[in-house]
XYZ file of C-alpha atoms in Angstrom:
167
model
C 94.042 294.749 102.953
C 93.290 293.941 106.561
C 95.985 294.619 109.157
C 94.032 293.545 112.243
C 91.511 290.834 113.024
C 89.214 293.510 114.473
C 89.238 295.485 111.200
C 88.225 292.376 109.280
C 85.536 291.424 111.797
C 84.036 294.917 111.697
C 83.796 294.722 107.905
C 82.632 291.098 107.989
C 79.809 291.953 110.396
C 78.345 294.378 107.832
C 78.994 292.198 104.788
C 77.562 289.089 106.443
C 74.490 290.971 107.662
C 73.700 292.368 104.223
C 74.278 289.015 102.548
C 72.031 287.368 105.124
C 69.220 289.870 104.393
C 69.427 289.006 100.716
C 69.465 285.262 101.342
C 66.544 285.573 103.760
C 64.518 287.144 100.920
C 64.856 284.139 98.619
C 61.863 281.893 98.140
C 61.711 278.217 97.281
C 60.066 279.127 93.965
C 62.900 281.527 93.071
C 65.758 279.047 93.494
C 65.562 277.740 89.916
C 65.746 281.192 88.284
C 68.710 281.875 86.014
C 69.486 284.529 83.416
C 70.390 282.021 80.713
C 69.522 278.343 80.223
C 72.955 277.036 81.238
C 73.714 279.719 83.852
C 73.866 279.439 87.592
C 70.506 279.536 89.283
C 69.644 281.648 92.294
C 69.847 278.526 94.432
C 73.238 277.458 93.096
C 74.707 280.941 93.427
C 73.378 281.492 96.949
C 74.610 278.068 98.050
C 78.019 278.754 96.502
C 78.329 281.901 98.634
C 77.568 279.853 101.760
C 79.853 276.956 100.798
C 82.828 279.160 100.043
C 83.289 280.327 103.635
C 84.280 276.927 105.085
C 85.935 275.811 101.833
C 88.210 278.833 101.435
C 89.040 279.149 105.102
C 89.814 275.430 105.248
C 92.883 276.168 103.101
C 94.181 278.246 106.018
C 93.630 275.432 108.513
C 90.522 276.916 110.100
C 87.709 274.470 110.725
C 84.665 276.599 109.914
C 81.275 274.940 110.330
C 78.917 275.264 107.385
C 77.927 273.682 104.095
C 80.448 271.329 102.554
C 81.691 272.237 99.106
C 80.225 269.056 97.600
C 76.809 269.290 99.286
C 73.933 269.579 96.824
C 71.911 272.771 96.658
C 69.006 272.515 99.117
C 65.462 272.663 97.724
C 64.382 275.116 100.430
C 65.578 278.712 100.507
C 65.504 278.697 104.311
C 68.112 275.912 104.338
C 70.444 277.989 102.163
C 70.000 281.019 104.422
C 70.597 278.849 107.481
C 73.760 277.350 105.985
C 75.135 280.808 105.323
C 74.206 282.011 108.811
C 76.067 279.066 110.332
C 79.203 279.574 108.230
C 79.352 283.354 108.683
C 79.027 283.088 112.475
C 81.492 280.188 112.654
C 84.082 282.213 110.764
C 83.835 285.015 113.310
C 84.125 282.560 116.184
C 87.078 280.706 114.690
C 89.018 283.847 113.852
C 88.616 285.166 117.392
C 89.675 281.838 118.877
C 92.463 280.820 116.506
C 94.100 283.874 114.944
C 95.735 287.086 116.091
C 96.906 290.098 114.129
C 100.246 288.458 113.346
C 98.372 285.515 111.800
C 97.330 287.782 108.939
C 100.895 287.720 107.584
C 101.120 283.921 107.516
C 101.189 282.427 104.026
C 99.000 279.527 102.873
C 98.709 277.570 99.645
C 95.536 278.949 98.129
C 94.523 277.440 94.797
C 98.120 276.851 93.729
C 99.369 280.264 94.865
C 100.792 281.598 98.109
C 98.432 284.091 99.763
C 98.772 285.871 103.041
C 95.841 285.252 105.336
C 95.024 288.959 105.040
C 94.730 288.418 101.271
C 92.538 285.370 101.819
C 90.136 287.367 103.992
C 90.072 290.144 101.382
C 89.375 287.611 98.638
C 86.599 286.014 100.699
C 84.824 289.365 101.084
C 85.368 290.326 97.427
C 84.105 286.916 96.292
C 80.960 287.336 98.368
C 80.348 290.866 97.065
C 80.847 289.703 93.472
C 78.349 286.867 93.733
C 75.907 288.895 95.841
C 75.736 291.382 92.950
C 74.988 288.577 90.514
C 72.382 287.242 92.905
C 70.537 290.558 93.139
C 70.230 290.702 89.345
C 68.713 287.223 89.338
C 66.409 288.250 92.172
C 65.083 291.097 89.995
C 64.456 288.595 87.189
C 62.570 286.402 89.683
C 60.474 289.368 90.842
C 61.918 289.422 94.345
C 62.605 292.638 96.254
C 66.237 293.624 96.610
C 67.755 295.187 99.712
C 70.147 298.092 99.367
C 73.695 297.247 100.348
C 75.911 300.283 99.753
C 73.022 302.614 99.068
C 69.272 302.446 98.576
C 67.741 299.901 96.217
C 64.606 300.761 94.260
C 62.398 299.479 97.070
C 64.212 301.557 99.684
C 63.340 304.935 98.171
C 59.630 304.473 98.852
C 60.362 303.463 102.453
C 62.281 306.732 102.835
C 59.337 308.608 101.230
C 61.612 309.873 98.492
C 61.562 309.759 94.725
C 64.252 307.505 93.261
C 66.797 309.303 91.093
C 65.998 309.297 87.377
C 67.472 306.418 85.434
């Protein structure tokens, strides 16, 4: 759990950058791809990641610019990537302007439970990681390249002029 705003922002910088790389890889044609007929599509999942930043942080009183939770999924991948970029940057700006380390201990009503703001930030990052993993699987189904996040992806081994480990 985060104990300082700076520790969160350092982690957020990496997580937001890697998520942005993945979203920037999406294509308009890929947005309708899903693993099952009634499952979330790439577009819906990517948009959900972007929408969650202002939605979740709104429960803490922060006004984070970005996609509204009821906004329809854009038809263009670039609009999804742009929405995420806006929300991720706005979160950083708002935290620096509005919170301090002591703010992390404040409790907020979060989905019917009481969460510390430190817990909310942890949940935001975990939520993003969870859905980013789902998104990369759908990207493989759609034939899109996947960027390594915590280690090399299949495409990264060739760039490093190395053989991927055996499966």
